[in-house]
Amino acid sequence: MAARLGVNPTSLYNHVPNRAAMIEDVRALVSAGIDSEPLRSLPWEEGLRAWARSYRRAFARHARAIPLLMTERASTPVLLSGYEDFVVAAEAAGWKSSDVLPLLTAFENFILGSVLDMSGPAVVFDPTGQEDDFPRFAAAFQTLADEDPADPVATRAFERGLDMLIAAARPR
Amino acid sequence: MAARLGVNPTSLYNHVPNRAAMIEDVRALVSAGIDSEPLRSLPWEEGLRAWARSYRRAFARHARAIPLLMTERASTPVLLSGYEDFVVAAEAAGWKSSDVLPLLTAFENFILGSVLDMSGPAVVFDPTGQEDDFPRFAAAFQTLADEDPADPVATRAFERGLDMLIAAARPR
């Protein structure tokens, strides 16, 4: 970061107390794009869908920050405020307090994995030359040739997984 | 990698043709731990569960490789062989060829996001000092103090999300 700003690394610490605080500032910047208002205003399933989509969009512009952010515990108020909305909505949907953070983490894992996926090549597989060995996989791969460029496999995978998680997002 | 081996970077290219091939070798090494046999031998849902758990275990030992692996298209036979098993099992469960790769990618995004999560701090949140602002989140966080060390939140989150995905893993 110092190199990018053209300053001495120690100069950064005139502005932030330590590395962890700097990471929290990055987290705050990225998290500001997550819209948790739908969790307060919409039915549970619809709120989840709008929140998860905005979460993916917010991180999509900063995919390379994800591994960094996962090295430190999250405490920035802008993110915790969204978590509070998630917890209140999950409890209203019937989840126990002790089950809410595993549920939240499951959604976040899926969303952040989806962001990493979309940050790589548009198609992440390549069976070229191995069609005889893996015929059903190669046939599925071939269908990607016809896909709508406005609806790439990364987006269809995200929407598919989100549909699946949301279909099961009430306690049984 | 050359620094780690104590050799000149160009020496690496006596063994692999290029950077992409080296990444495929890393992918082959990591993917060898994924057991796709349950997708061939067990009912769809049970096969998915066993495959996904082995996938998470295989990558858990190499979490830092994930962002690297996502920069290149996967072509190593050891991984494509497992994908072939997934596609055959998904088609047997009723999925169309064109829907199979979004489904596979949704599972992979969740699994790889879960691996990144478990590679960071055991608890990834910290509302300390902000309990009044975020009371329901803080209460949920407090329940983690009682958790079974053998069943940490990262594992419960993985199992919860996997349950949810598997509950919805047949075409509607």
Short mmCIF file of C-alpha atoms in Angstrom, two decimals:
data_model
loop_
_atom_site.label_atom_id
_atom_site.label_comp_id
_atom_site.label_asym_id
_atom_site.label_seq_id
_atom_site.Cartn_x
_atom_site.Cartn_y
_atom_site.Cartn_z
CA MET A 1 0.00 0.00 0.00
CA ALA A 2 2.91 2.34 0.80
CA ALA A 3 4.48 1.56 -2.58
CA ARG A 4 1.21 2.34 -4.34
CA LEU A 5 0.99 5.68 -2.52
CA GLY A 6 4.69 6.41 -3.08
CA VAL A 7 5.40 6.88 0.63
CA ASN A 8 7.56 5.21 3.25
CA PRO A 9 5.75 2.23 4.89
CA THR A 10 6.17 3.78 8.36
CA SER A 11 4.29 6.88 7.15
CA LEU A 12 1.11 4.80 6.94
CA TYR A 13 1.16 4.57 10.71
CA ASN A 14 0.63 8.31 11.03
CA HIS A 15 -2.91 7.52 9.84
CA VAL A 16 -3.76 4.08 11.26
CA PRO A 17 -2.49 2.51 14.48
CA ASN A 18 -1.57 -0.90 13.05
CA ARG A 19 -2.04 -3.43 10.26
CA ALA A 20 -5.27 -4.83 11.74
CA ALA A 21 -6.81 -1.34 11.79
CA MET A 22 -5.80 -0.80 8.18
CA ILE A 23 -7.49 -4.06 7.21
CA GLU A 24 -10.64 -2.95 9.05
CA ASP A 25 -10.59 0.29 7.02
CA VAL A 26 -10.44 -1.77 3.82
CA ARG A 27 -13.30 -3.91 5.12
CA ALA A 28 -15.37 -0.80 5.88
CA LEU A 29 -14.76 0.56 2.39
CA VAL A 30 -15.84 -2.67 0.71
CA SER A 31 -18.72 -3.40 3.10
CA ALA A 32 -20.28 0.03 2.59
CA GLY A 33 -21.71 -1.32 -0.68
CA ILE A 34 -23.69 -4.09 1.05
CA ASP A 35 -27.37 -3.16 1.35
CA SER A 36 -28.92 -4.81 4.39
CA GLU A 37 -32.06 -2.67 4.33
CA PRO A 38 -34.02 -5.41 2.47
CA LEU A 39 -33.47 -7.68 5.49
CA ARG A 40 -35.45 -5.15 7.53
CA SER A 41 -38.17 -4.33 5.02
CA LEU A 42 -38.85 -7.45 2.96
CA PRO A 43 -40.02 -10.99 3.82
CA TRP A 44 -37.07 -13.20 4.91
CA GLU A 45 -36.47 -14.97 1.59
CA GLU A 46 -36.75 -11.82 -0.53
CA GLY A 47 -34.59 -9.86 1.88
CA LEU A 48 -31.92 -12.56 1.77
CA ARG A 49 -31.88 -12.51 -2.00
CA ALA A 50 -31.48 -8.73 -2.29
CA TRP A 51 -28.87 -8.63 0.51
CA ALA A 52 -26.81 -11.49 -0.98
CA ARG A 53 -26.83 -9.93 -4.45
CA SER A 54 -25.66 -6.57 -3.12
CA TYR A 55 -23.00 -8.35 -1.03
CA ARG A 56 -21.64 -10.08 -4.14
CA ARG A 57 -21.67 -6.84 -6.14
CA ALA A 58 -19.87 -4.94 -3.36
CA PHE A 59 -17.05 -7.49 -3.16
CA ALA A 60 -16.85 -8.10 -6.92
CA ARG A 61 -15.00 -4.80 -7.30
CA HIS A 62 -12.50 -5.83 -4.63
CA ALA A 63 -12.13 -9.60 -5.08
CA ARG A 64 -8.41 -9.58 -4.37
CA ALA A 65 -9.09 -8.15 -0.90
CA ILE A 66 -11.02 -11.24 0.17
CA PRO A 67 -8.11 -13.45 1.30
CA LEU A 68 -6.66 -10.45 3.16
CA LEU A 69 -9.94 -9.65 4.92
CA MET A 70 -10.28 -13.27 6.02
CA THR A 71 -7.06 -13.01 8.06
CA GLU A 72 -8.56 -10.61 10.63
CA ARG A 73 -11.68 -10.54 12.79
CA ALA A 74 -14.40 -8.21 11.52
CA SER A 75 -15.31 -5.34 13.82
CA THR A 76 -16.03 -2.35 11.59
CA PRO A 77 -19.46 -0.87 12.51
CA VAL A 78 -20.64 -0.57 8.90
CA LEU A 79 -20.38 -4.37 8.55
CA LEU A 80 -21.66 -5.23 12.06
CA SER A 81 -24.69 -3.05 11.40
CA GLY A 82 -25.59 -5.26 8.44
CA TYR A 83 -24.95 -8.36 10.56
CA GLU A 84 -27.38 -7.01 13.16
CA ASP A 85 -30.03 -6.75 10.45
CA PHE A 86 -29.31 -10.34 9.39
CA VAL A 87 -29.56 -11.65 12.95
CA VAL A 88 -32.81 -9.82 13.71
CA ALA A 89 -34.38 -11.10 10.48
CA ALA A 90 -33.12 -14.67 11.04
CA GLU A 91 -34.52 -14.72 14.57
CA ALA A 92 -37.85 -13.42 13.27
CA ALA A 93 -37.80 -16.35 10.81
CA GLY A 94 -37.46 -18.74 13.76
CA TRP A 95 -33.72 -19.37 14.06
CA LYS A 96 -32.19 -19.78 17.53
CA SER A 97 -29.51 -17.28 18.53
CA SER A 98 -26.87 -20.04 18.61
CA ASP A 99 -27.69 -21.10 15.03
CA VAL A 100 -27.61 -17.65 13.47
CA LEU A 101 -23.87 -17.16 13.02
CA PRO A 102 -23.35 -20.56 11.35
CA LEU A 103 -26.22 -19.62 9.02
CA LEU A 104 -24.74 -16.18 8.29
CA THR A 105 -21.31 -17.72 7.71
CA ALA A 106 -22.75 -20.31 5.33
CA PHE A 107 -24.23 -17.51 3.20
CA GLU A 108 -21.01 -15.49 3.34
CA ASN A 109 -18.89 -18.49 2.36
CA PHE A 110 -21.07 -19.06 -0.67
CA ILE A 111 -21.10 -15.37 -1.63
CA LEU A 112 -17.35 -14.87 -1.24
CA GLY A 113 -16.56 -18.11 -3.06
CA SER A 114 -18.81 -16.85 -5.88
CA VAL A 115 -16.91 -13.56 -5.99
CA LEU A 116 -13.58 -15.38 -6.29
CA ASP A 117 -15.07 -17.50 -9.06
CA MET A 118 -16.20 -14.46 -11.07
CA SER A 119 -12.80 -12.80 -10.60
CA GLY A 120 -11.07 -15.54 -12.63
CA PRO A 121 -11.61 -16.63 -16.24
CA ALA A 122 -15.24 -16.50 -17.44
CA VAL A 123 -15.17 -20.28 -17.89
CA VAL A 124 -13.08 -22.01 -15.26
CA PHE A 125 -12.95 -25.48 -16.86
CA ASP A 126 -11.26 -26.77 -20.00
CA PRO A 127 -11.73 -30.40 -21.07
CA THR A 128 -10.41 -29.73 -24.60
CA GLY A 129 -8.69 -32.88 -25.89
CA GLN A 130 -10.09 -35.04 -23.09
CA GLU A 131 -13.65 -35.40 -24.43
CA ASP A 132 -13.35 -39.19 -24.82
CA ASP A 133 -12.26 -39.64 -21.21
CA PHE A 134 -14.91 -37.34 -19.70
CA PRO A 135 -17.84 -37.41 -22.13
CA ARG A 136 -20.69 -36.15 -19.92
CA PHE A 137 -18.53 -33.38 -18.48
CA ALA A 138 -17.43 -32.41 -22.01
CA ALA A 139 -21.08 -32.34 -23.14
CA ALA A 140 -22.02 -30.07 -20.23
CA PHE A 141 -19.02 -27.87 -21.06
CA GLN A 142 -20.17 -27.68 -24.68
CA THR A 143 -23.48 -26.12 -23.61
CA LEU A 144 -21.53 -23.11 -22.34
CA ALA A 145 -20.73 -22.22 -25.96
CA ASP A 146 -24.37 -21.18 -26.42
CA GLU A 147 -24.70 -19.18 -23.25
CA ASP A 148 -26.07 -15.67 -23.13
CA PRO A 149 -23.05 -13.34 -22.62
CA ALA A 150 -25.26 -11.22 -20.37
CA ASP A 151 -25.91 -14.27 -18.14
CA PRO A 152 -22.55 -16.07 -17.82
CA VAL A 153 -22.08 -19.35 -15.97
CA ALA A 154 -20.63 -17.52 -12.94
CA THR A 155 -23.88 -15.58 -12.56
CA ARG A 156 -26.07 -18.62 -13.19
CA ALA A 157 -24.04 -20.57 -10.61
CA PHE A 158 -24.49 -17.78 -8.07
CA GLU A 159 -28.22 -17.51 -8.69
CA ARG A 160 -28.63 -21.30 -8.63
CA GLY A 161 -26.80 -21.70 -5.33
CA LEU A 162 -28.59 -18.70 -3.84
CA ASP A 163 -31.95 -20.20 -4.83
CA MET A 164 -30.95 -23.46 -3.14
CA LEU A 165 -29.77 -21.80 0.08
CA ILE A 166 -32.86 -19.60 0.24
CA ALA A 167 -35.18 -22.57 -0.36
CA ALA A 168 -33.76 -24.09 2.83
CA ALA A 169 -33.36 -20.87 4.82
CA ARG A 170 -35.98 -21.59 7.46
CA PRO A 171 -35.36 -23.85 10.46
CA ARG A 172 -36.82 -27.31 10.00
CA MET B 1 8.45 -21.27 -5.79
CA ALA B 2 12.02 -20.94 -7.11
CA ALA B 3 13.02 -19.07 -3.93
CA ARG B 4 11.54 -21.84 -1.80
CA LEU B 5 13.51 -24.45 -3.75
CA GLY B 6 16.66 -22.31 -3.74
CA VAL B 7 17.01 -22.34 -7.53
CA ASN B 8 16.96 -19.79 -10.32
CA PRO B 9 13.38 -19.08 -11.53
CA THR B 10 14.28 -20.06 -15.10
CA SER B 11 15.35 -23.50 -13.83
CA LEU B 12 11.71 -24.28 -13.09
CA TYR B 13 11.05 -24.28 -16.82
CA ASN B 14 13.29 -27.30 -17.27
CA HIS B 15 10.44 -29.18 -15.57
CA VAL B 16 7.21 -27.45 -16.66
CA PRO B 17 6.54 -25.64 -19.94
CA ASN B 18 4.95 -22.50 -18.44
CA ARG B 19 3.22 -20.88 -15.48
CA ALA B 20 -0.21 -22.29 -16.42
CA ALA B 21 1.18 -25.83 -16.46
CA MET B 22 2.75 -25.29 -13.06
CA ILE B 23 -0.60 -24.14 -11.68
CA GLU B 24 -2.23 -27.25 -13.14
CA ASP B 25 0.35 -29.37 -11.33
CA VAL B 26 -0.56 -27.65 -8.07
CA ARG B 27 -4.23 -28.23 -8.83
CA ALA B 28 -3.57 -31.93 -9.50
CA LEU B 29 -1.73 -32.27 -6.20
CA VAL B 30 -4.54 -30.65 -4.21
CA SER B 31 -7.38 -32.31 -6.13
CA ALA B 32 -5.96 -35.80 -5.62
CA GLY B 33 -7.48 -35.68 -2.13
CA ILE B 34 -11.04 -35.23 -3.42
CA ASP B 35 -12.97 -38.49 -3.28
CA SER B 36 -15.63 -38.60 -6.00
CA GLU B 37 -16.28 -42.32 -5.64
CA PRO B 38 -19.32 -41.68 -3.37
CA LEU B 39 -20.94 -39.85 -6.31
CA ARG B 40 -20.81 -43.14 -8.22
CA SER B 41 -21.76 -45.51 -5.42
CA LEU B 42 -24.20 -43.69 -3.12
CA PRO B 43 -27.62 -42.06 -3.61
CA TRP B 44 -27.28 -38.47 -4.95
CA GLU B 45 -27.67 -36.63 -1.66
CA GLU B 46 -25.36 -38.94 0.30
CA GLY B 47 -22.80 -38.92 -2.48
CA LEU B 48 -22.84 -35.12 -2.57
CA ARG B 49 -22.28 -34.93 1.16
CA ALA B 50 -19.29 -37.28 1.17
CA TRP B 51 -17.77 -35.67 -1.96
CA ALA B 52 -18.17 -32.12 -0.58
CA ARG B 53 -16.62 -33.04 2.77
CA SER B 54 -13.60 -34.65 1.10
CA TYR B 55 -13.29 -31.62 -1.22
CA ARG B 56 -13.16 -29.27 1.78
CA ARG B 57 -10.61 -31.47 3.57
CA ALA B 58 -8.39 -31.68 0.48
CA PHE B 59 -8.27 -27.90 0.06
CA ALA B 60 -8.08 -27.12 3.77
CA ARG B 61 -4.40 -28.13 3.72
CA HIS B 62 -3.75 -25.76 0.81
CA ALA B 63 -6.10 -22.83 1.41
CA ARG B 64 -3.60 -20.26 0.22
CA ALA B 65 -3.51 -21.93 -3.19
CA ILE B 66 -7.19 -21.19 -3.84
CA PRO B 67 -6.89 -17.62 -5.21
CA LEU B 68 -3.99 -18.81 -7.42
CA LEU B 69 -5.93 -21.80 -8.76
CA MET B 70 -8.88 -19.56 -9.62
CA THR B 71 -6.74 -17.57 -12.07
CA GLU B 72 -6.43 -20.47 -14.56
CA ARG B 73 -8.82 -22.84 -16.29
CA ALA B 74 -8.89 -26.34 -14.78
CA SER B 75 -7.80 -29.12 -17.11
CA THR B 76 -5.89 -31.62 -14.95
CA PRO B 77 -7.35 -35.13 -15.49
CA VAL B 78 -7.47 -35.97 -11.79
CA LEU B 79 -9.94 -33.11 -11.27
CA LEU B 80 -11.90 -33.59 -14.51
CA SER B 81 -12.37 -37.24 -13.59
CA GLY B 82 -14.15 -36.15 -10.41
CA TYR B 83 -16.20 -33.63 -12.41
CA GLU B 84 -17.26 -36.45 -14.75
CA ASP B 85 -18.57 -38.36 -11.72
CA PHE B 86 -20.46 -35.27 -10.57
CA VAL B 87 -22.04 -34.70 -13.99
CA VAL B 88 -23.10 -38.35 -14.41
CA ALA B 89 -24.67 -38.38 -10.93
CA ALA B 90 -26.39 -35.01 -11.47
CA GLU B 91 -27.87 -36.15 -14.77
CA ALA B 92 -29.08 -39.35 -13.11
CA ALA B 93 -30.80 -37.12 -10.53
CA GLY B 94 -32.63 -35.35 -13.35
CA TRP B 95 -30.52 -32.27 -14.10
CA LYS B 96 -30.21 -31.11 -17.72
CA SER B 97 -26.72 -31.02 -19.22
CA SER B 98 -26.86 -27.22 -19.49
CA ASP B 99 -27.70 -26.85 -15.79
CA VAL B 100 -25.00 -29.14 -14.44
CA LEU B 101 -21.99 -26.81 -14.50
CA PRO B 102 -23.82 -23.95 -12.74
CA LEU B 103 -24.84 -26.52 -10.10
CA LEU B 104 -21.28 -27.86 -9.76
CA THR B 105 -19.91 -24.31 -9.57
CA ALA B 106 -22.43 -23.37 -6.87
CA PHE B 107 -21.20 -26.27 -4.73
CA GLU B 108 -17.56 -25.43 -5.40
CA ASN B 109 -18.06 -21.76 -4.54
CA PHE B 110 -19.58 -22.74 -1.22
CA ILE B 111 -16.87 -25.30 -0.46
CA LEU B 112 -13.96 -23.02 -1.39
CA GLY B 113 -15.48 -20.08 0.50
CA SER B 114 -15.76 -22.40 3.51
CA VAL B 115 -12.10 -23.37 3.19
CA LEU B 116 -11.03 -19.72 3.15
CA ASP B 117 -13.21 -19.13 6.21
CA MET B 118 -11.58 -21.95 8.17
CA SER B 119 -8.11 -20.75 7.15
CA GLY B 120 -8.54 -17.48 9.08
CA PRO B 121 -9.24 -16.88 12.78
CA ALA B 122 -11.49 -19.49 14.45
CA VAL B 123 -14.06 -16.75 15.09
CA VAL B 124 -14.20 -14.19 12.30
CA PHE B 125 -16.34 -11.57 14.07
CA ASP B 126 -15.67 -9.29 17.01
CA PRO B 127 -18.41 -7.01 18.36
CA THR B 128 -16.55 -6.33 21.64
CA GLY B 129 -17.43 -2.83 22.84
CA GLN B 130 -20.30 -2.47 20.37
CA GLU B 131 -22.84 -4.66 22.20
CA ASP B 132 -25.26 -1.76 22.75
CA ASP B 133 -25.30 -0.88 19.08
CA PHE B 134 -25.73 -4.43 17.81
CA PRO B 135 -27.48 -6.34 20.61
CA ARG B 136 -28.85 -9.36 18.72
CA PHE B 137 -25.58 -9.86 16.86
CA ALA B 138 -23.67 -9.57 20.15
CA ALA B 139 -26.00 -12.14 21.76
CA ALA B 140 -25.42 -14.57 18.88
CA PHE B 141 -21.69 -13.95 19.17
CA GLN B 142 -21.87 -14.69 22.89
CA THR B 143 -23.21 -18.20 22.18
CA LEU B 144 -19.88 -19.02 20.50
CA ALA B 145 -18.22 -18.87 23.92
CA ASP B 146 -19.95 -22.15 24.80
CA GLU B 147 -19.19 -23.97 21.60
CA ASP B 148 -17.66 -27.42 21.46
CA PRO B 149 -14.00 -26.95 20.43
CA ALA B 150 -14.31 -30.14 18.38
CA ASP B 151 -17.21 -28.58 16.43
CA PRO B 152 -16.22 -24.95 15.78
CA VAL B 153 -18.45 -22.41 14.07
CA ALA B 154 -16.56 -22.83 10.77
CA THR B 155 -17.49 -26.52 10.71
CA ARG B 156 -21.08 -25.89 11.81
CA ALA B 157 -21.40 -23.23 9.10
CA PHE B 158 -20.06 -25.65 6.48
CA GLU B 159 -22.38 -28.45 7.58
CA ARG B 160 -25.37 -26.08 7.78
CA GLY B 161 -24.81 -24.67 4.29
CA LEU B 162 -24.12 -28.14 2.89
CA ASP B 163 -27.39 -29.41 4.40
CA MET B 164 -29.22 -26.49 2.77
CA LEU B 165 -27.66 -27.00 -0.66
CA ILE B 166 -28.28 -30.75 -0.53
CA ALA B 167 -31.90 -30.27 0.53
CA ALA B 168 -32.42 -28.36 -2.72
CA ALA B 169 -30.11 -30.45 -4.94
CA ARG B 170 -32.79 -31.97 -7.17
CA PRO B 171 -34.37 -30.09 -10.09
CA ARG B 172 -37.79 -28.67 -9.25
#
